[in-house]
Coordinates of C-alpha atoms in Angstrom, one line a residue:
Chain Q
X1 CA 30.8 -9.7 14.1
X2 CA 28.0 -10.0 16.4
X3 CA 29.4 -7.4 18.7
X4 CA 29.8 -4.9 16.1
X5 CA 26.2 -4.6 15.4
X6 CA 25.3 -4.3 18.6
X7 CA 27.6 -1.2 18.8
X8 CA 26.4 -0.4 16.1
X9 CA 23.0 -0.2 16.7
X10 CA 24.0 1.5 20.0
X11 CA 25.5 4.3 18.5
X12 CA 23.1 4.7 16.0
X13 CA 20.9 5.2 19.1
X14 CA 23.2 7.2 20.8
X15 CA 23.9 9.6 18.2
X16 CA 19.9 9.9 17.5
X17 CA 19.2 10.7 21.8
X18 CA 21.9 13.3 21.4
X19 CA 20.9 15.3 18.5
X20 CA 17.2 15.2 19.8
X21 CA 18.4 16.2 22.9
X22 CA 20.2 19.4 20.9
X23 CA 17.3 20.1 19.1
X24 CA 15.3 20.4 22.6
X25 CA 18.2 22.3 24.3
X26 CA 17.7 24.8 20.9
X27 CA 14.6 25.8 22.0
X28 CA 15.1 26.1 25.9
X29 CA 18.7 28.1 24.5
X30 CA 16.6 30.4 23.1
X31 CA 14.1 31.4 25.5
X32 CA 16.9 31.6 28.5
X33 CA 18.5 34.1 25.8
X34 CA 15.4 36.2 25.1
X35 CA 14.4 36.4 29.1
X36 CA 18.1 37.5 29.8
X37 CA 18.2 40.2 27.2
X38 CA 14.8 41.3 28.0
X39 CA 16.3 41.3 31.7
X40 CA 17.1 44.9 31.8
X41 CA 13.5 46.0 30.7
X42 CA 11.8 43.9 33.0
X43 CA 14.0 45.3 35.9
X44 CA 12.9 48.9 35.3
X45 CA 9.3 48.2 34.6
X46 CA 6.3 46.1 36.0
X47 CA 5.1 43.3 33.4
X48 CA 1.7 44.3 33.7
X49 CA 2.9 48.1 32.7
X50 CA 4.5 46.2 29.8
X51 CA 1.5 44.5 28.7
X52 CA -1.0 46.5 29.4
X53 CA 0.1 50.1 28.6
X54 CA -0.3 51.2 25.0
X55 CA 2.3 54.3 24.7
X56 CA 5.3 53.5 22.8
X57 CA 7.4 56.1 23.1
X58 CA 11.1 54.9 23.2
X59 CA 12.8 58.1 22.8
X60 CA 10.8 58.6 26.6
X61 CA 11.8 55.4 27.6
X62 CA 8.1 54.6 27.4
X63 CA 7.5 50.8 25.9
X64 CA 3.5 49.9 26.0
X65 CA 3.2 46.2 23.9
X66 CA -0.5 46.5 23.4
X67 CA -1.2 47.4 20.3
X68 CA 1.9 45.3 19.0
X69 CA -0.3 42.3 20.8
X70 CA -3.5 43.4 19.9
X71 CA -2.4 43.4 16.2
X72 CA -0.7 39.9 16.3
X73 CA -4.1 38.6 17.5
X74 CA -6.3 40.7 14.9
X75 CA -4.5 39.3 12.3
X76 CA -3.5 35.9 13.0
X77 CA -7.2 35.8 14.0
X78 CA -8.3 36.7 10.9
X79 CA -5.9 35.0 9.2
X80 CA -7.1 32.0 10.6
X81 CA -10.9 32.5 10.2
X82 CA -10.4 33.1 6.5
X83 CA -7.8 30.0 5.7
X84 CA -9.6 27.5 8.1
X85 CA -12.5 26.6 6.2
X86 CA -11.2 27.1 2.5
X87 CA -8.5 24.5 3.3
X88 CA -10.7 22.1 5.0
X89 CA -13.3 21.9 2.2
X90 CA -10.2 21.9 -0.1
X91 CA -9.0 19.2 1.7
X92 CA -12.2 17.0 1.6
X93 CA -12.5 18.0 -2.3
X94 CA -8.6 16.6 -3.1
X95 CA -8.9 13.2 -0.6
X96 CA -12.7 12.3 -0.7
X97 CA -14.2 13.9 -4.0
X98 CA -11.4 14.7 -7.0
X99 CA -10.6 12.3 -9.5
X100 CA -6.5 11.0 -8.9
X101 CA -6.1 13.4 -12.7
X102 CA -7.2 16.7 -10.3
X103 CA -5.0 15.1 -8.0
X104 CA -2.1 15.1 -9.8
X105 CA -2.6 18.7 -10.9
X106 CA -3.5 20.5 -7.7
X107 CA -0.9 19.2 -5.4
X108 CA 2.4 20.7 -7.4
X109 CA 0.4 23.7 -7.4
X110 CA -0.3 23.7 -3.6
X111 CA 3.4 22.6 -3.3
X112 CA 4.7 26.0 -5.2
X113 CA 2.2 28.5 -3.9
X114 CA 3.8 26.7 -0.1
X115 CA 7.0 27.3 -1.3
X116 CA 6.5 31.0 -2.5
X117 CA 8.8 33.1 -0.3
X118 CA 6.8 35.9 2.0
X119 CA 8.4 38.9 -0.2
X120 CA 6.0 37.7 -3.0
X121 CA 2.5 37.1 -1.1
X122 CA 4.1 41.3 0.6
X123 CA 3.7 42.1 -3.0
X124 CA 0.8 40.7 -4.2
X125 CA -1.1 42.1 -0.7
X126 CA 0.6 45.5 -1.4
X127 CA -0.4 45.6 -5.0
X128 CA -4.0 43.6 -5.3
X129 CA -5.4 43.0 -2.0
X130 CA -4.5 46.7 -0.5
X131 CA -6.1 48.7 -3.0
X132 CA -9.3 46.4 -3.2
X133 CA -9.3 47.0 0.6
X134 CA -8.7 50.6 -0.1
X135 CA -11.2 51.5 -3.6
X136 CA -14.1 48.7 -3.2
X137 CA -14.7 47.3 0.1
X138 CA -14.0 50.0 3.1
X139 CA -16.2 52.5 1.7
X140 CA -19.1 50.2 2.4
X141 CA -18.0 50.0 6.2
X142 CA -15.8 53.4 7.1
X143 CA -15.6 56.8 5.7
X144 CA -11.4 56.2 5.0
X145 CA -9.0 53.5 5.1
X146 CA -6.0 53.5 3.0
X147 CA -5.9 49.5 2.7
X148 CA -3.2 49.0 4.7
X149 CA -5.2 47.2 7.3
X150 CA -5.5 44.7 9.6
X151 CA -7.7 43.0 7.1
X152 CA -5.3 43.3 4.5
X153 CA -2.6 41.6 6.4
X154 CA -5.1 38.7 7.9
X155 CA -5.9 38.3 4.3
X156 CA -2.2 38.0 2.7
X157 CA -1.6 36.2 5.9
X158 CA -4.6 33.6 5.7
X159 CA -3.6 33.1 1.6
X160 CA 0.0 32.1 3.0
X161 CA -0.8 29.7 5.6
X162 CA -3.6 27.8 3.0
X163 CA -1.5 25.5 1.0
X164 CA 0.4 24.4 4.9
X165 CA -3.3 24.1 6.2
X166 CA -4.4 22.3 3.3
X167 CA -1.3 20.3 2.8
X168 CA -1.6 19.3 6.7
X169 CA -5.2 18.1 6.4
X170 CA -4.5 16.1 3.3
X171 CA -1.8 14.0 5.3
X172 CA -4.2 13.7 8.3
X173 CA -6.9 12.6 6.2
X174 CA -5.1 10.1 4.4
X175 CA -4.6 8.4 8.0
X176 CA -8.3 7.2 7.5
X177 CA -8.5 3.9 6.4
X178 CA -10.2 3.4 3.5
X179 CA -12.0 0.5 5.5
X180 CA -13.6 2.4 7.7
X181 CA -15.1 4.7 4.7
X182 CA -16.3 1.5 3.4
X183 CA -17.7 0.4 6.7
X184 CA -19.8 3.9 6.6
X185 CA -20.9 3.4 2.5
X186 CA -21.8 0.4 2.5
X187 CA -24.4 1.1 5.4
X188 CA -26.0 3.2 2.8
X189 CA -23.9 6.6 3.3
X190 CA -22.7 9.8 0.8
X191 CA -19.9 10.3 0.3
X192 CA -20.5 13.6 2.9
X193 CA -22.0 12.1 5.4
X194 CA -19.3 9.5 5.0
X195 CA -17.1 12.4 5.4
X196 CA -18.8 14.8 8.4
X197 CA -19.7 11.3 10.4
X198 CA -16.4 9.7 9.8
X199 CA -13.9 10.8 8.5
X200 CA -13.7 14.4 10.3
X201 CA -15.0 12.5 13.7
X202 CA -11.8 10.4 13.4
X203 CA -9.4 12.8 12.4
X204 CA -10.9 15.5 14.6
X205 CA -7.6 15.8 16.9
X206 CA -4.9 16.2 13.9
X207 CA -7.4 18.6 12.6
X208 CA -6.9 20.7 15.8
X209 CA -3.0 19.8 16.1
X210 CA -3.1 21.1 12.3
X211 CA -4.7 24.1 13.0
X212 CA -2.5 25.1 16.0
X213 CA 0.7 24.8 13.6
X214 CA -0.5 26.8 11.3
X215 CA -1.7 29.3 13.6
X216 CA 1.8 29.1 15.4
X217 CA 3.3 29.5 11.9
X218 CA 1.2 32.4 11.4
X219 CA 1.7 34.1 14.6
X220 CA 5.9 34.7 13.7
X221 CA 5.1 35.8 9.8
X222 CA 6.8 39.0 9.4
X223 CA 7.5 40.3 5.7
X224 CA 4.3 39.9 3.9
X225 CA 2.6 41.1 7.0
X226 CA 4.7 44.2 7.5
X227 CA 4.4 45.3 4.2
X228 CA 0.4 45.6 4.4
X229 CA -0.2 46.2 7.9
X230 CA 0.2 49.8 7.7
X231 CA 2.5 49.8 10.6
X232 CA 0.5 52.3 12.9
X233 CA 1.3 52.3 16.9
X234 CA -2.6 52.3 17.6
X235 CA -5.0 49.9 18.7
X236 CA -7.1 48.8 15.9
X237 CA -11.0 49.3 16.4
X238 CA -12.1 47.4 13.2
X239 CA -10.3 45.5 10.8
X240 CA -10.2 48.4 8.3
X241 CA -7.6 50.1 10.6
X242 CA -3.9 49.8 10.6
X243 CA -1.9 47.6 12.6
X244 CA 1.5 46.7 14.0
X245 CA 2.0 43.1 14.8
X246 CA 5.3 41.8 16.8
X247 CA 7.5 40.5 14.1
X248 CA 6.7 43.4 12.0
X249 CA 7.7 45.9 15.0
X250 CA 11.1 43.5 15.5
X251 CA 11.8 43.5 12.1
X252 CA 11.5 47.2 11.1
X253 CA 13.5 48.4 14.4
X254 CA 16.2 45.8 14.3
X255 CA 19.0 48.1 13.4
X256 CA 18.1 51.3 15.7
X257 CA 18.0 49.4 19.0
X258 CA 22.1 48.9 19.4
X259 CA 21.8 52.7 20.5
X260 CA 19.5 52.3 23.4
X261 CA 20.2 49.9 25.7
X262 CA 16.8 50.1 26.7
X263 CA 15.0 50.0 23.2
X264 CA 17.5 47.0 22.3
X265 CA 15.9 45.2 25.5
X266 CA 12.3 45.7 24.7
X267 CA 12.1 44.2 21.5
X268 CA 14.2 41.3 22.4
X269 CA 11.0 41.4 25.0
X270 CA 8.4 41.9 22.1
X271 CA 10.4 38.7 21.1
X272 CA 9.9 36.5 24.1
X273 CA 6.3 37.6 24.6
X274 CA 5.8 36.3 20.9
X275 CA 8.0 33.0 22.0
X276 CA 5.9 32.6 24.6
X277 CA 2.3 33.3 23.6
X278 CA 3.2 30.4 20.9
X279 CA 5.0 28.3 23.6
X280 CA 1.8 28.3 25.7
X281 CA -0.6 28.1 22.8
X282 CA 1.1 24.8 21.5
X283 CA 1.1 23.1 25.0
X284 CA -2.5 24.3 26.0
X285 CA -3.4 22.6 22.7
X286 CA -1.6 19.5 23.5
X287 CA -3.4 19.4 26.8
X288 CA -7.0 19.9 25.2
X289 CA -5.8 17.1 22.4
X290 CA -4.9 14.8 25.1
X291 CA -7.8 14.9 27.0
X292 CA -10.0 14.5 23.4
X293 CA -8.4 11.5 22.6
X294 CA -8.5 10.1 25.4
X295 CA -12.4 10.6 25.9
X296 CA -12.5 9.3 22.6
X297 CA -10.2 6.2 22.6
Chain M
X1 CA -35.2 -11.3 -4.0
X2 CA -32.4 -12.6 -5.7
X3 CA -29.1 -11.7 -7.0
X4 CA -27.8 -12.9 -10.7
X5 CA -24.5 -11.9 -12.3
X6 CA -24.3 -12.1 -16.1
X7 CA -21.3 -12.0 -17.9
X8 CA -19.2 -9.6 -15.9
X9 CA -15.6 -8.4 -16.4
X10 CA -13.9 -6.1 -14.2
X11 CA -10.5 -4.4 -14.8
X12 CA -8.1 -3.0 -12.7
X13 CA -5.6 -0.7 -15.1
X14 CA -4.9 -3.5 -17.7
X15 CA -5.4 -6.0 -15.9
X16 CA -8.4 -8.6 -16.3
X17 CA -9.4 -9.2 -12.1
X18 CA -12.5 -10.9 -13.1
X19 CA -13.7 -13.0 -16.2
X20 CA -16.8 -13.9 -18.0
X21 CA -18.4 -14.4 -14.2
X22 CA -22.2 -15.8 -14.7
X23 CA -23.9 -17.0 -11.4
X24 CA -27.2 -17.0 -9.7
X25 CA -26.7 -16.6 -5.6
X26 CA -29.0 -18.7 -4.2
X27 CA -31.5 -17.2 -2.0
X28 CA -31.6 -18.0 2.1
X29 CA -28.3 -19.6 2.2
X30 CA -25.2 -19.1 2.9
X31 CA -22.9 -19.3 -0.2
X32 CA -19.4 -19.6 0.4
X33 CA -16.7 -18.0 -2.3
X34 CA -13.6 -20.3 -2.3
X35 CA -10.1 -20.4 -4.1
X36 CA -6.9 -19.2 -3.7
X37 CA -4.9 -16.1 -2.9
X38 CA -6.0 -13.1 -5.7
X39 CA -8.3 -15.1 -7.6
X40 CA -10.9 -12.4 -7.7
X41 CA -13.2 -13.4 -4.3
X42 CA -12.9 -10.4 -3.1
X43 CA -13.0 -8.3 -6.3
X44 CA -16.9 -10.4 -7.0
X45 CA -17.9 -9.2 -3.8
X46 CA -16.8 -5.6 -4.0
X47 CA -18.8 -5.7 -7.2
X48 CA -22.4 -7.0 -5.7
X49 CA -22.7 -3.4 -4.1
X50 CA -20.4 -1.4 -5.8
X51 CA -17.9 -0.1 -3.2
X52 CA -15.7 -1.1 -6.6
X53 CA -16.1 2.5 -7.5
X54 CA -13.6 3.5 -5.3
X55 CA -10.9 1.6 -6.9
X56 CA -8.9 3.7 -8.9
X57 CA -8.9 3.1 -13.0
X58 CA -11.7 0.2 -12.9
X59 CA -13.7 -0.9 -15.5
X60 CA -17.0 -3.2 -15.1
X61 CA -18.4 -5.0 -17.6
X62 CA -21.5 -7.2 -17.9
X63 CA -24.5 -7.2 -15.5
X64 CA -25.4 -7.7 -12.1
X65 CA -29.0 -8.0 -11.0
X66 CA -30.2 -7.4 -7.5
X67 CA -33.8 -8.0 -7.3
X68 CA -34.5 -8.2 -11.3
X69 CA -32.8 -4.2 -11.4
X70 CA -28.8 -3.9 -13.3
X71 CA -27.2 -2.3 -11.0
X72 CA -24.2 -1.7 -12.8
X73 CA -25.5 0.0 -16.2
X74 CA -28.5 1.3 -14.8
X75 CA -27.9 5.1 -14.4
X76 CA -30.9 5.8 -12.0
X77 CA -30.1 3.4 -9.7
X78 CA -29.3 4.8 -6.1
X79 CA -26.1 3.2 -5.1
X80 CA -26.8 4.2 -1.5
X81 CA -30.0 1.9 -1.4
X82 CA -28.2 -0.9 -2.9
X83 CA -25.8 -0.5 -0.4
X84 CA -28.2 -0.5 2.6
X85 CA -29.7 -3.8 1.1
X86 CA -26.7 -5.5 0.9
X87 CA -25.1 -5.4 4.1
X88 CA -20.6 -5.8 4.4
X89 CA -19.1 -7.6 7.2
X90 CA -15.2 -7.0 5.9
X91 CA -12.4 -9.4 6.8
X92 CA -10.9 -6.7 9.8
X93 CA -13.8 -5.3 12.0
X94 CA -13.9 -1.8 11.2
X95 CA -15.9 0.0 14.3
X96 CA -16.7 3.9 13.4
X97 CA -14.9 6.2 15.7
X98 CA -18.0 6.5 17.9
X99 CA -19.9 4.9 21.1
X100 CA -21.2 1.1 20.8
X101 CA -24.8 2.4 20.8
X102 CA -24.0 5.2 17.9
X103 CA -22.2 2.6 16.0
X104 CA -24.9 0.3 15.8
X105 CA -27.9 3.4 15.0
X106 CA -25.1 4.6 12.6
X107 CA -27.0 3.2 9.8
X108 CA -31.0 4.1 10.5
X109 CA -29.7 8.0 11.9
X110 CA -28.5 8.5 7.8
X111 CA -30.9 6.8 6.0
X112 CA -33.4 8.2 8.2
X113 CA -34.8 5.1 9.0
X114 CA -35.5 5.6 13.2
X115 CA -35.0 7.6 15.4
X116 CA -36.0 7.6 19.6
X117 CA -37.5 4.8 21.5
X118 CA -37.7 3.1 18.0
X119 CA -34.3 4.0 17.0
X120 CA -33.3 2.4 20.9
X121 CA -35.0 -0.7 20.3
X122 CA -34.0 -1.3 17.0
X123 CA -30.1 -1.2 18.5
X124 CA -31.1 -3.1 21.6
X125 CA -32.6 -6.0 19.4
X126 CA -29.5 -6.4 17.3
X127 CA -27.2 -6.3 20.0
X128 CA -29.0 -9.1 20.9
X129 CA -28.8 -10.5 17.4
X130 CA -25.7 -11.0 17.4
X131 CA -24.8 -12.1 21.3
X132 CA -23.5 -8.8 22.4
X133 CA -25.8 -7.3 24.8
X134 CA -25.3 -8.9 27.4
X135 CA -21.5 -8.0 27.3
X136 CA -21.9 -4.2 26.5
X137 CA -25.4 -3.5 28.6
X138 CA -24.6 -0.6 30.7
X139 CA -21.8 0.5 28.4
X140 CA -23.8 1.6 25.3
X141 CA -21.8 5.2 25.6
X142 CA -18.8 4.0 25.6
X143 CA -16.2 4.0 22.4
X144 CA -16.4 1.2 20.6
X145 CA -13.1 0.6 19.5
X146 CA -12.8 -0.1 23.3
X147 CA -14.2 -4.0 22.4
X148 CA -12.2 -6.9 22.0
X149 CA -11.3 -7.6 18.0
X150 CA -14.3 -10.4 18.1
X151 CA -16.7 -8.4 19.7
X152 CA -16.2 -5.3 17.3
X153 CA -17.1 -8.4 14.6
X154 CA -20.2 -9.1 16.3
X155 CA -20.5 -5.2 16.4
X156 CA -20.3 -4.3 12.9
X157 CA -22.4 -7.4 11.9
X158 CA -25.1 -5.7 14.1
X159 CA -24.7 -2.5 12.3
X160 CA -25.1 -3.8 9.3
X161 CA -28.3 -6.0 10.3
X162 CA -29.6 -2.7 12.1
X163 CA -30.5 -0.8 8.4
X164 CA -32.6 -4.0 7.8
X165 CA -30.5 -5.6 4.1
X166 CA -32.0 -8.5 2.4
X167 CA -28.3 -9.4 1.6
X168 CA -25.0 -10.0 3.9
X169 CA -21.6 -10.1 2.2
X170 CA -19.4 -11.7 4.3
X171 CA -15.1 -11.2 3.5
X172 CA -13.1 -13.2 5.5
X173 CA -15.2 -12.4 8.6
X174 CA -13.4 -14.2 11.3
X175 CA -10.1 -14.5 9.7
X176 CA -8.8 -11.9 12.3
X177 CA -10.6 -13.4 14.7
X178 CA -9.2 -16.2 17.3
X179 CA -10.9 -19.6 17.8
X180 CA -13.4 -18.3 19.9
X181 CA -14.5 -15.3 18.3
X182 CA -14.6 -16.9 14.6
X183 CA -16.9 -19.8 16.3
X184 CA -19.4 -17.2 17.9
X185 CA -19.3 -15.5 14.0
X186 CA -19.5 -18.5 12.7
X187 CA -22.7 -19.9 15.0
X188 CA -24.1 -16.1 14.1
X189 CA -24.2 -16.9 10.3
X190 CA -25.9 -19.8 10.7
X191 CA -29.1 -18.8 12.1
X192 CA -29.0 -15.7 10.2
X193 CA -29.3 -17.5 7.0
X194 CA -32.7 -18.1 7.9
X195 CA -33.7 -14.6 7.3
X196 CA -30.8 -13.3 5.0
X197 CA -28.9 -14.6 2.1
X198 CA -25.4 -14.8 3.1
X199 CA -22.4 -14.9 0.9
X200 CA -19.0 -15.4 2.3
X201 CA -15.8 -15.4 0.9
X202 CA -12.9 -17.5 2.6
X203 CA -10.1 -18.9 2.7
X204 CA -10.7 -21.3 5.4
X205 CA -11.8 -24.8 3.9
X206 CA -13.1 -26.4 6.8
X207 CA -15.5 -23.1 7.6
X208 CA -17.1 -23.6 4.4
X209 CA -17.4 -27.1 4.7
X210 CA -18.8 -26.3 8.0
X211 CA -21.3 -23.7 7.0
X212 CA -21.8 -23.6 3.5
X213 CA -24.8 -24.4 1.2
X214 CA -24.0 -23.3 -1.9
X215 CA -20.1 -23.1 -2.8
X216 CA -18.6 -21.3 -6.1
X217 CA -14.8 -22.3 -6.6
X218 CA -13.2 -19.2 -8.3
X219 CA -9.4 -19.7 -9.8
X220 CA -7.2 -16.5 -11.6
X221 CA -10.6 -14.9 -11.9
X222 CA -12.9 -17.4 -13.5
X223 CA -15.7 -19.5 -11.6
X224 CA -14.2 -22.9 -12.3
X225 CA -17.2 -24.9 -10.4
X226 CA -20.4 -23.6 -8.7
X227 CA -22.8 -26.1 -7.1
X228 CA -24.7 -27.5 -3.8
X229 CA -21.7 -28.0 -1.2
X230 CA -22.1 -31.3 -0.7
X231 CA -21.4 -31.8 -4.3
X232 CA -18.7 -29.8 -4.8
X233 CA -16.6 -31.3 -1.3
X234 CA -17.8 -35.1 -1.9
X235 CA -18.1 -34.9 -5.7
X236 CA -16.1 -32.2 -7.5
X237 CA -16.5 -32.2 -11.2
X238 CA -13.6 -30.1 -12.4
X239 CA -9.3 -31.6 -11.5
X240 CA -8.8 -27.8 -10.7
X241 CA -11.4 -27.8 -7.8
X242 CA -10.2 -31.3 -6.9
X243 CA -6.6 -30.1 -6.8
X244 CA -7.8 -27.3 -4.5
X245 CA -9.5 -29.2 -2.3
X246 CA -7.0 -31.9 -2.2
X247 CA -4.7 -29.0 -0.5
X248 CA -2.4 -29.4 -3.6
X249 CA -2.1 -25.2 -3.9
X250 CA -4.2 -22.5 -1.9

């Protein structure tokens, strides 16, 4: 009896190691997939070329990622700027203001708007945000802009990654102990400066680890974004211009490459560069988190 | 300077925490709160400066006066100056995420109290207080969750005495504490009651018979018997507070 729950338990363990170990192995699967199909473009051409060059012309065998790049950044940038703070304060409002009856109403909301697929935040961009971009606002900045914009996907973009923000920094904040909010009110503090003292101060790294998912998340969103980005090869000057982010340019070309060997290898490259920029931006943020906590614990 | 409680209920959902509670906390003493397990100790004290708020679906009932003012149906009373009279010591120490010396100016910095050479004095002097400069000197800036769990006591007692209360609630201080620790607490209330009024709630008999002045015995939410704590160990009035003491439940 006694030896069966030591297998048991060993199994248990052994069978947990394993899949973990597939789940890693996923990952590293991937990228060794993406570098080898992207093999063929990197052989002809330099990386800096790659990177750097901004003509796409495939039919010339000419494959400049700029303004793919440049895009990606402009509007997970923006994206990120606009859902940041909205979610934060939201945050705040649901764990340190709202009465548990607001509670109860505002997360099943939060929960369906997360669970909305992309199609429907495309449409809603194409169909509100888009022309608002279009009639009302760029006229105050440029002479034209047809709404499909860089602004108009950061915007669609920054409405899909609220409720994950939001959602994120409820669960972080609910890692405070109410104690230590006590310790802080019972000094004599608001509830705010209970909140910017504390509270943020101690949840200041899952804030930041929050952030970085939902930029990561943001960085690989390709319907909604591709269907009010405008989809212009050009480098955008101001957020009232058109774009072409990296999924979007994957997505929309996916069923021309098979004819060009060539083509089919620089998207699976506009694939790993994307793998990679989020790769590196989640272990550089690891690093920074590491080195905050540990100044701070 | 004095705190009274008349006729107070408080309710949790439907159910009745405390009853019918009338007492007068004796001033310059240290009072110690005694009964058993969820008999309301805690709940009294969470009352006396209102961090019962943040209870979900409570209801209060009844008055408390702190220095001759309601402070439970009085609308215009601030709650945050209430609070800075009546400092918490709470039963796990609870240092804010920040440096020893922030910890301690924690309280002056938001109620604007010092700020400087002042402000640096004022957490020199209760570091002193409370028997902890000696051990943190020359390591003001660092975290201060980096303490031992009895010296983060002594920490957040000296935050609390730093914003100058007139009041020290005291829950289960040194129950986390080991032998040590709870002693240097312990000492620490004592020649603190000289300037504050202390009350304390534990669960510990011998510390109140140790310390105490004034004990109130409190059983399924109702003070059974209140008195001088020589009376109430050597004298009880009431079989429920001689059962108590007796050790016959806890």
């Amino acid at each position: 009896m006694q030896t069966r729950r030591i297998f048991k338990d060993r199994l248990a363990k052994e069978t947990m190691l394993v899949l973990t170990i597939v789940s890693i192995l996923f990952v590293i699967v991937m990228g060794i997939g993406l570098y080898m199909k992207s093999a063929p473009i990197l052989g002809e051409k330099s990386l800096w070329d790659l990177l750097s060059s901004s003509q796409w012309r495939p039919m010339k065998g000419e494959f400049g990622f700029l303004p793919f790049i440049v895009g990606t950044l402009w509007v997970t940038f923006i994206a990120i700027i606009l859902a940041f703070p909205v979610s934060l304060l939201t945050a705040i409002f649901l764990t340190e203001y709202a009465k548990p009856i607001v509670k109860k109403c505002v997360f099943p909301a939060l929960d369906i708007l997360a669970a909305l697929p992309s199609v429907i935040y495309g449409i809603w961009g194409t169909l509100v945000i888009v022309p608002v971009i279009s009639e009302k606002l760029a006229p105050h900045f440029v002479e034209y802009s047809s709404g499909y914009t860089v602004l108009a996907a950061g915007m669609v973009l920054g409405v899909m990654i609220l409720p994950l923000l939001v959602s994120l920094f409820i669960e972080v904040f609910s890692i405070v102990p109410l104690e230590l909010r006590e310790a802080s009110w019972a000094l004599g503090a608001t509830r705010w400066q209970t909140t910017r003292k504390v509270v943020l101060r101690k949840t200041f790294a899952g804030i930041i680890a929050s952030t970085v998912l939902a930029i990561s998340r943001a960085f690989g969103e390709t319907i909604a974004v591709l269907m009010v980005c405008g989809c212009m090869i050009t480098i955008p000057n101001n957020i009232f211009e058109s774009c072409y982010p990296i999924p979007a340019l994957i997505a929309n070309n996916y069923g021309e490459m098979l004819s060009m060997p060539l083509y089919e290898s620089a998207l699976m490259f506009a694939a790993l560069i994307l793998f990679v920029v989020v790769l590196v931006f989640n272990i550089l943020s690891r690093i920074v988190l590491y080195r905050m906590e540990k100044k701070l614990n | 300077m004095s705190i009274e409680v008349k006729n107070l209920n408080v309710y949790i959902k439907d159910n009745h925490i405390l009853k019918n509670i009338n007492l007068t906390l004796p001033e310059k003493k240290i009072t110690c709160i005694i009964g058993p397990s969820g008999c309301g100790k805690s709940t009294l004290l969470k009352t006396l400066n209102r961090l019962i708020d943040s209870v979900e679906n409570v209801r209060v009932e009844g008055n408390v006066f702190v220095d001759g003012e309601d402070i439970i149906n009085s609308n215009g009373y601030q709650v945050t100056e209430l609070r800075r009279k009546i400092g918490l010591v709470n039963q796990r120490p609870c240092p804010l995420p920040m440096s020893i010396y922030a910890n301690v100016a924690y309280g002056c910095r938001i109620n604007n109290m010092y700020r400087g050479r002042k402000l640096h004095r004022v957490v020199c002097k209760n570091l002193e207080a409370v028997g902890l400069w000696n051990e943190v000197n020359g390591r003001l800036r660092t975290p201060a969750v980096r303490l031992s769990i009895g010296q983060q006591q002594r920490l957040c007692l000296a935050r609390s005495l730093a914003v100058e209360p007139e009041y020290i609630l005291a829950d289960e201080a040194t129950s986390a504490l080991d032998p040590i620790s709870a002693k240097k607490v312990e000492d620490l209330f004592m020649t603190l009651k000289d300037k504050y009024s202390i009350i304390m709630v534990t669960h510990t008999l011998r510390q109140a018979v140790r310390i105490a002045d004034y004990v109130v015995f409190m059983y399924l939410g109702e003070i059974i018997e209140e008195g001088p704590a020589d009376q109430i160990f050597n004298n009880p009035q009431q079989e429920l507070t001689k059962n108590y003491l007796s050790g016959a439940f806890s």
